[in-house]
XYZ file of C-alpha atoms in Angstrom:
252
model
C 13.500 6.434 -14.239
C 14.491 2.774 -13.819
C 11.936 0.195 -14.845
C 12.020 -1.389 -11.388
C 11.185 1.961 -9.802
C 8.288 2.532 -12.190
C 6.976 -0.964 -11.528
C 7.201 -0.479 -7.765
C 5.314 2.818 -7.947
C 2.607 1.193 -10.042
C 2.329 -1.723 -7.623
C 2.192 0.634 -4.651
C -0.609 2.621 -6.262
C -2.605 -0.514 -7.104
C -2.140 -1.943 -3.643
C -3.363 1.229 -1.952
C -6.688 0.660 -3.686
C -6.971 -2.743 -2.003
C -5.384 -2.246 1.409
C -6.505 0.028 4.230
C -4.051 1.994 6.348
C -4.191 -0.638 9.099
C -3.144 -3.415 6.711
C -6.617 -4.941 6.303
C -8.257 -5.474 2.921
C -10.989 -3.191 1.655
C -14.442 -4.701 0.925
C -13.790 -5.268 -2.799
C -10.492 -7.029 -2.139
C -12.074 -9.063 0.661
C -14.858 -10.174 -1.660
C -12.405 -11.298 -4.329
C -10.271 -13.160 -1.806
C -13.383 -14.841 -0.398
C -14.352 -16.093 -3.849
C -10.875 -17.512 -4.441
C -10.849 -19.332 -1.108
C -14.023 -21.295 -1.761
C -15.552 -23.350 -4.539
C -19.225 -24.169 -4.909
C -20.139 -27.430 -3.220
C -21.389 -29.060 -6.458
C -17.889 -28.571 -7.899
C -16.237 -30.306 -4.937
C -18.763 -33.152 -5.148
C -18.278 -33.492 -8.906
C -14.528 -33.725 -8.367
C -14.826 -36.461 -5.714
C -17.370 -38.390 -7.783
C -15.175 -38.226 -10.884
C -12.238 -39.628 -8.917
C -14.405 -42.403 -7.476
C -15.508 -43.230 -11.001
C -11.871 -43.477 -12.115
C -10.847 -45.443 -9.024
C -13.905 -47.593 -8.222
C -12.056 -49.872 -5.805
C -10.375 -47.105 -3.789
C -11.197 -46.820 -0.087
C -11.815 -43.374 1.466
C -8.233 -43.368 2.763
C -6.844 -44.277 -0.660
C -8.950 -41.644 -2.421
C -7.760 -38.971 0.011
C -4.175 -39.924 -0.865
C -5.030 -39.624 -4.561
C -6.530 -36.173 -3.966
C -3.408 -35.078 -2.071
C -1.153 -36.244 -4.914
C -3.366 -34.494 -7.450
C -3.289 -31.275 -5.424
C 0.499 -31.334 -5.073
C 0.922 -32.002 -8.788
C -1.366 -29.124 -9.742
C 0.045 -26.586 -7.307
C 3.732 -27.312 -7.856
C 3.710 -27.588 -11.646
C 4.313 -23.845 -12.127
C 3.481 -21.780 -15.189
C -0.179 -21.471 -16.065
C -2.973 -21.116 -13.543
C -3.969 -24.266 -11.727
C -6.618 -25.196 -9.223
C -10.321 -25.727 -9.619
C -10.187 -24.361 -13.173
C -7.635 -26.997 -14.148
C -9.132 -29.834 -12.122
C -12.716 -29.309 -13.287
C -12.778 -28.230 -16.970
C -15.250 -25.496 -17.780
C -15.264 -23.875 -14.349
C -13.266 -20.835 -15.464
C -13.240 -19.048 -12.093
C -9.822 -17.465 -12.559
C -10.620 -16.120 -16.000
C -13.984 -14.799 -14.854
C -12.449 -12.917 -11.953
C -9.813 -11.331 -14.152
C -7.234 -11.584 -11.388
C -3.816 -10.188 -12.242
C -1.912 -13.029 -10.616
C -3.454 -16.051 -12.342
C -0.971 -18.506 -10.886
C -1.607 -17.209 -7.370
C -5.357 -17.346 -7.934
C -4.963 -20.890 -9.198
C -3.114 -21.913 -6.065
C -5.813 -20.457 -3.833
C -8.755 -22.014 -5.631
C -6.830 -25.284 -5.981
C -6.332 -25.306 -2.222
C -10.034 -24.549 -1.730
C -11.016 -27.463 -3.967
C -8.574 -29.768 -2.165
C -9.866 -28.800 1.289
C -13.533 -29.078 0.373
C -13.056 -32.408 -1.408
C -11.379 -33.882 1.681
C -14.179 -32.454 3.828
C -16.800 -34.164 1.634
C -15.140 -37.565 2.108
C -15.153 -36.994 5.868
C -18.876 -36.266 5.782
C -18.336 -32.565 6.468
C -19.896 -30.788 3.470
C -19.092 -27.092 3.123
C -21.880 -25.177 1.406
C -21.123 -21.821 3.043
C -18.362 -19.646 1.548
C -17.269 -18.259 4.922
C -16.793 -21.722 6.384
C -14.809 -22.648 3.278
C -12.679 -19.524 3.766
C -11.988 -20.434 7.393
C -11.052 -23.987 6.436
C -8.615 -22.961 3.689
C -7.031 -20.115 5.666
C -6.639 -22.446 8.641
C -4.786 -24.981 6.498
C -2.479 -22.366 4.986
C -1.682 -20.795 8.356
C -0.747 -24.129 9.918
C -0.259 -23.986 13.676
C -1.392 -20.347 13.888
C -4.623 -21.204 12.096
C -5.244 -24.281 14.215
C -4.711 -22.314 17.434
C -7.154 -19.593 16.375
C -9.803 -22.116 15.365
C -9.419 -24.079 18.596
C -9.688 -20.846 20.569
C -12.988 -20.024 18.888
C -14.174 -23.595 19.398
C -13.425 -23.369 23.098
C -15.343 -20.085 23.331
C -18.297 -21.940 21.858
C -18.090 -24.533 24.624
C -16.463 -27.274 22.567
C -14.013 -29.129 24.817
C -13.075 -31.473 21.978
C -11.906 -28.499 19.925
C -8.887 -28.194 22.207
C -7.470 -31.252 20.480
C -7.069 -32.303 16.844
C -9.597 -32.693 14.035
C -10.459 -28.998 13.930
C -12.058 -29.371 10.500
C -15.353 -30.284 12.149
C -15.164 -27.158 14.314
C -15.045 -24.963 11.210
C -17.450 -26.860 8.994
C -20.323 -27.517 11.384
C -19.760 -26.749 15.082
C -19.224 -22.978 15.156
C -22.348 -20.791 14.821
C -22.410 -18.414 11.845
C -21.608 -15.204 13.808
C -18.456 -16.805 15.235
C -17.429 -18.071 11.794
C -17.664 -14.526 10.445
C -15.415 -13.208 13.222
C -13.027 -16.151 12.818
C -12.593 -15.483 9.099
C -11.704 -11.857 9.798
C -9.100 -12.915 12.380
C -7.633 -15.580 10.098
C -7.495 -13.211 7.135
C -5.702 -10.532 9.150
C -3.198 -13.085 10.492
C -2.713 -14.436 6.976
C -1.900 -11.049 5.453
C 0.499 -10.108 8.248
C 2.270 -13.467 8.333
C 3.002 -13.726 4.646
C 3.808 -10.056 4.192
C 6.451 -10.456 6.903
C 7.858 -13.544 5.185
C 7.997 -11.824 1.824
C 9.788 -8.815 3.251
C 9.122 -5.131 2.638
C 5.996 -3.146 3.359
C 2.442 -4.412 2.977
C 1.672 -1.910 0.255
C 4.826 -2.509 -1.765
C 4.124 -6.230 -1.917
C 0.418 -6.435 -2.723
C -1.355 -6.846 -6.052
C -4.732 -5.225 -6.830
C -6.758 -8.035 -5.267
C -4.816 -7.620 -2.077
C -2.401 -10.502 -1.565
C -0.992 -11.577 -4.906
C 2.633 -10.552 -4.565
C 2.725 -11.556 -0.913
C 1.605 -15.062 -1.741
C 3.635 -15.117 -4.934
C 6.827 -14.706 -2.944
C 6.188 -17.694 -0.715
C 3.727 -20.016 -2.446
C 5.696 -22.980 -3.748
C 5.943 -26.697 -3.323
C 6.858 -26.311 0.324
C 3.646 -24.448 1.132
C 1.511 -26.896 -0.824
C 3.069 -29.813 1.040
C 2.404 -28.010 4.307
C -1.270 -27.605 3.422
C -1.495 -31.303 2.526
C 0.115 -32.263 5.839
C -2.103 -29.885 7.840
C -5.193 -31.489 6.342
C -4.357 -34.726 8.191
C -4.425 -32.836 11.482
C -7.583 -30.942 10.556
C -9.665 -33.991 9.647
C -8.029 -36.901 11.450
C -8.248 -40.520 10.303
C -10.138 -41.275 7.100
C -13.630 -42.742 7.472
C -14.191 -46.402 6.656
C -17.073 -45.728 4.261
C -17.906 -42.944 1.816
C -20.805 -40.536 2.432
C -23.703 -41.459 0.151
C -23.590 -38.119 -1.693
C -20.094 -38.852 -3.014
C -21.369 -41.921 -4.891
C -20.930 -41.362 -8.659
C -24.467 -42.678 -9.239
C -26.096 -40.672 -6.456
C -29.309 -38.864 -7.372
C -30.830 -36.401 -4.899
Protein backbone atom coordinates (compact mmCIF):
# COMPACT_ATOMS: atom_id res chain seq x y z
CA UNK A 1 0.00 0.00 0.00
CA UNK A 2 1.34 3.46 -0.88
CA UNK A 3 2.65 5.55 1.97
CA UNK A 4 0.26 8.38 1.12
CA UNK A 5 -2.69 5.99 1.38
CA UNK A 6 -1.51 4.67 4.74
CA UNK A 7 -1.02 8.21 6.02
CA UNK A 8 -4.48 9.26 4.86
CA UNK A 9 -6.10 6.27 6.57
CA UNK A 10 -4.26 7.07 9.78
CA UNK A 11 -5.29 10.72 9.60
CA UNK A 12 -8.90 9.76 8.89
CA UNK A 13 -8.95 7.45 11.90
CA UNK A 14 -7.44 10.09 14.20
CA UNK A 15 -9.81 12.75 12.97
CA UNK A 16 -12.87 10.59 13.58
CA UNK A 17 -11.92 10.60 17.26
CA UNK A 18 -12.11 14.40 17.29
CA UNK A 19 -14.94 15.23 14.89
CA UNK A 20 -18.61 14.34 15.18
CA UNK A 21 -20.68 13.25 12.18
CA UNK A 22 -22.09 16.77 11.78
CA UNK A 23 -18.61 18.30 11.48
CA UNK A 24 -18.48 19.72 15.02
CA UNK A 25 -15.68 18.94 17.46
CA UNK A 26 -16.14 16.50 20.31
CA UNK A 27 -15.73 17.77 23.90
CA UNK A 28 -12.06 16.77 24.21
CA UNK A 29 -11.13 18.46 20.94
CA UNK A 30 -13.17 21.53 21.89
CA UNK A 31 -11.36 21.77 25.21
CA UNK A 32 -7.95 21.60 23.54
CA UNK A 33 -8.92 24.19 20.95
CA UNK A 34 -10.24 26.46 23.70
CA UNK A 35 -6.93 26.28 25.54
CA UNK A 36 -4.99 27.15 22.39
CA UNK A 37 -7.20 30.15 21.64
CA UNK A 38 -6.61 31.86 24.97
CA UNK A 39 -3.70 32.71 27.23
CA UNK A 40 -3.94 33.51 30.92
CA UNK A 41 -4.35 37.22 31.55
CA UNK A 42 -1.14 37.49 33.63
CA UNK A 43 0.79 36.27 30.57
CA UNK A 44 -0.73 38.95 28.33
CA UNK A 45 -0.02 41.61 30.97
CA UNK A 46 3.55 40.39 31.44
CA UNK A 47 4.08 40.62 27.68
CA UNK A 48 2.76 44.20 27.46
CA UNK A 49 4.74 45.27 30.52
CA UNK A 50 7.95 43.76 29.15
CA UNK A 51 7.49 45.67 25.89
CA UNK A 52 6.80 48.91 27.77
CA UNK A 53 9.98 48.31 29.75
CA UNK A 54 11.95 47.90 26.51
CA UNK A 55 10.25 50.87 24.86
CA UNK A 56 9.66 53.33 27.73
CA UNK A 57 8.89 56.28 25.46
CA UNK A 58 6.41 54.46 23.20
CA UNK A 59 2.82 55.73 23.08
CA UNK A 60 -0.08 53.23 23.13
CA UNK A 61 -0.36 53.55 19.34
CA UNK A 62 3.37 52.93 18.88
CA UNK A 63 3.36 49.94 21.22
CA UNK A 64 0.43 48.40 19.34
CA UNK A 65 2.46 48.72 16.13
CA UNK A 66 5.39 47.02 17.85
CA UNK A 67 3.12 44.18 18.98
CA UNK A 68 1.77 43.77 15.44
CA UNK A 69 5.29 43.57 14.01
CA UNK A 70 6.30 41.08 16.69
CA UNK A 71 3.23 38.94 15.96
CA UNK A 72 3.87 38.93 12.21
CA UNK A 73 7.52 38.03 12.74
CA UNK A 74 6.66 35.14 15.05
CA UNK A 75 3.83 33.72 12.96
CA UNK A 76 5.50 33.96 9.56
CA UNK A 77 8.96 32.70 10.52
CA UNK A 78 8.03 29.05 9.87
CA UNK A 79 9.70 25.98 11.32
CA UNK A 80 9.46 25.55 15.07
CA UNK A 81 6.41 26.38 17.14
CA UNK A 82 5.83 30.04 17.81
CA UNK A 83 3.35 32.04 19.81
CA UNK A 84 3.01 32.57 23.52
CA UNK A 85 5.63 29.89 24.19
CA UNK A 86 8.17 31.77 22.09
CA UNK A 87 7.15 35.26 23.19
CA UNK A 88 7.10 34.51 26.91
CA UNK A 89 9.91 32.05 27.82
CA UNK A 90 8.92 29.36 30.28
CA UNK A 91 5.24 29.25 29.38
CA UNK A 92 5.50 25.92 27.56
CA UNK A 93 1.81 25.63 26.63
CA UNK A 94 2.42 23.81 23.35
CA UNK A 95 4.72 21.24 24.90
CA UNK A 96 2.36 20.68 27.81
CA UNK A 97 -0.58 20.03 25.52
CA UNK A 98 1.37 17.56 23.43
CA UNK A 99 -0.34 18.75 20.27
CA UNK A 100 0.68 16.95 17.10
CA UNK A 101 0.85 20.10 15.00
CA UNK A 102 3.21 22.25 17.06
CA UNK A 103 3.51 24.95 14.42
CA UNK A 104 -0.27 25.20 14.12
CA UNK A 105 -0.63 25.30 17.89
CA UNK A 106 2.00 28.02 17.99
CA UNK A 107 0.09 30.11 15.49
CA UNK A 108 -3.12 29.82 17.48
CA UNK A 109 -1.62 30.68 20.85
CA UNK A 110 0.47 33.43 19.23
CA UNK A 111 -2.72 34.92 17.83
CA UNK A 112 -4.36 34.63 21.26
CA UNK A 113 -1.46 36.46 22.90
CA UNK A 114 -1.53 39.15 20.21
CA UNK A 115 -5.29 39.72 20.57
CA UNK A 116 -5.26 39.81 24.36
CA UNK A 117 -2.23 42.11 24.49
CA UNK A 118 -3.97 44.61 22.19
CA UNK A 119 -7.12 44.31 24.30
CA UNK A 120 -5.13 45.14 27.46
CA UNK A 121 -3.78 48.35 25.91
CA UNK A 122 -7.34 49.33 24.97
CA UNK A 123 -8.46 48.84 28.56
CA UNK A 124 -10.41 45.69 27.69
CA UNK A 125 -8.86 42.96 29.85
CA UNK A 126 -9.84 39.39 28.97
CA UNK A 127 -9.76 37.10 32.00
CA UNK A 128 -12.37 34.65 30.70
CA UNK A 129 -11.25 31.91 28.28
CA UNK A 130 -14.52 31.93 26.33
CA UNK A 131 -14.31 35.66 25.68
CA UNK A 132 -10.71 35.15 24.57
CA UNK A 133 -11.88 32.38 22.23
CA UNK A 134 -14.55 34.62 20.72
CA UNK A 135 -12.05 37.44 20.22
CA UNK A 136 -9.44 35.27 18.48
CA UNK A 137 -11.94 33.37 16.33
CA UNK A 138 -13.54 36.67 15.33
CA UNK A 139 -10.18 38.03 14.19
CA UNK A 140 -9.33 34.91 12.19
CA UNK A 141 -12.75 34.77 10.52
CA UNK A 142 -12.56 38.40 9.40
CA UNK A 143 -15.82 39.75 8.00
CA UNK A 144 -17.74 36.56 8.87
CA UNK A 145 -16.60 36.80 12.48
CA UNK A 146 -17.39 40.50 12.71
CA UNK A 147 -20.89 39.96 11.31
CA UNK A 148 -21.64 37.18 13.80
CA UNK A 149 -20.38 39.23 16.74
CA UNK A 150 -22.36 42.30 15.67
CA UNK A 151 -25.46 40.14 15.29
CA UNK A 152 -25.11 38.90 18.86
CA UNK A 153 -24.42 42.43 20.06
CA UNK A 154 -27.59 43.66 18.42
CA UNK A 155 -29.58 40.86 20.06
CA UNK A 156 -28.26 42.13 23.37
CA UNK A 157 -29.61 45.59 22.62
CA UNK A 158 -26.30 47.19 21.68
CA UNK A 159 -26.95 49.65 18.85
CA UNK A 160 -23.27 50.61 18.75
CA UNK A 161 -22.37 47.01 17.97
CA UNK A 162 -23.77 47.48 14.48
CA UNK A 163 -20.67 49.51 13.68
CA UNK A 164 -16.94 48.99 14.23
CA UNK A 165 -14.92 48.36 17.38
CA UNK A 166 -16.52 44.99 18.06
CA UNK A 167 -13.73 44.04 20.47
CA UNK A 168 -15.62 45.72 23.30
CA UNK A 169 -18.74 43.71 22.44
CA UNK A 170 -16.85 40.46 22.97
CA UNK A 171 -14.72 41.44 25.93
CA UNK A 172 -17.26 43.15 28.16
CA UNK A 173 -20.70 43.90 26.68
CA UNK A 174 -22.15 40.45 25.96
CA UNK A 175 -23.49 38.48 28.96
CA UNK A 176 -21.82 35.12 29.63
CA UNK A 177 -24.65 32.92 28.21
CA UNK A 178 -24.50 34.79 24.89
CA UNK A 179 -20.70 34.51 24.80
CA UNK A 180 -20.99 30.74 25.18
CA UNK A 181 -23.42 30.53 22.26
CA UNK A 182 -21.31 32.93 20.19
CA UNK A 183 -18.18 30.81 20.65
CA UNK A 184 -20.04 27.72 19.44
CA UNK A 185 -21.26 29.58 16.33
CA UNK A 186 -17.82 31.02 15.60
CA UNK A 187 -16.12 27.66 16.08
CA UNK A 188 -18.54 25.92 13.72
CA UNK A 189 -18.09 28.66 11.09
CA UNK A 190 -14.32 28.46 11.54
CA UNK A 191 -14.14 24.71 10.96
CA UNK A 192 -16.40 24.83 7.91
CA UNK A 193 -14.70 27.85 6.34
CA UNK A 194 -11.16 26.57 6.54
CA UNK A 195 -12.03 22.99 5.69
CA UNK A 196 -13.63 24.29 2.49
CA UNK A 197 -10.53 26.35 1.70
CA UNK A 198 -8.21 23.43 2.30
CA UNK A 199 -10.24 21.15 0.07
CA UNK A 200 -11.34 17.57 0.69
CA UNK A 201 -13.53 16.21 3.44
CA UNK A 202 -13.55 17.41 7.04
CA UNK A 203 -12.34 14.07 8.32
CA UNK A 204 -9.55 13.64 5.79
CA UNK A 205 -8.09 17.02 6.69
CA UNK A 206 -8.20 17.09 10.49
CA UNK A 207 -5.53 16.23 13.04
CA UNK A 208 -6.31 14.62 16.42
CA UNK A 209 -7.06 17.93 18.14
CA UNK A 210 -9.57 18.72 15.46
CA UNK A 211 -8.28 21.43 13.14
CA UNK A 212 -4.56 21.00 12.64
CA UNK A 213 -4.38 20.00 9.00
CA UNK A 214 -7.19 22.38 8.06
CA UNK A 215 -5.32 25.31 9.52
CA UNK A 216 -1.99 23.98 8.34
CA UNK A 217 -3.13 24.22 4.74
CA UNK A 218 -4.06 27.88 4.96
CA UNK A 219 -2.20 29.45 7.89
CA UNK A 220 0.62 31.53 6.44
CA UNK A 221 1.79 35.09 6.28
CA UNK A 222 -1.36 36.14 4.49
CA UNK A 223 -3.60 34.94 7.31
CA UNK A 224 -1.42 36.51 9.97
CA UNK A 225 -1.51 39.84 8.15
CA UNK A 226 -5.28 39.53 7.91
CA UNK A 227 -5.56 39.01 11.66
CA UNK A 228 -3.34 42.05 12.28
CA UNK A 229 -5.49 44.16 9.96
CA UNK A 230 -8.75 42.91 11.50
CA UNK A 231 -7.54 43.94 14.94
CA UNK A 232 -7.67 47.60 13.84
CA UNK A 233 -11.35 47.19 13.01
CA UNK A 234 -12.06 45.26 16.20
CA UNK A 235 -10.54 47.80 18.59
CA UNK A 236 -10.57 51.09 16.70
CA UNK A 237 -8.16 53.96 17.38
CA UNK A 238 -5.49 53.47 20.03
CA UNK A 239 -6.08 55.15 23.39
CA UNK A 240 -4.03 58.20 24.31
CA UNK A 241 -2.88 56.79 27.65
CA UNK A 242 -2.04 53.31 28.92
CA UNK A 243 -4.26 51.51 31.46
CA UNK A 244 -2.58 51.60 34.87
CA UNK A 245 -2.26 47.80 35.05
CA UNK A 246 0.05 47.75 32.02
CA UNK A 247 2.63 49.88 33.86
CA UNK A 248 5.84 47.84 34.33
CA UNK A 249 6.02 49.00 37.96
CA UNK A 250 2.36 48.37 38.76
CA UNK A 251 1.67 46.52 42.01
CA UNK A 252 -1.88 45.34 42.76
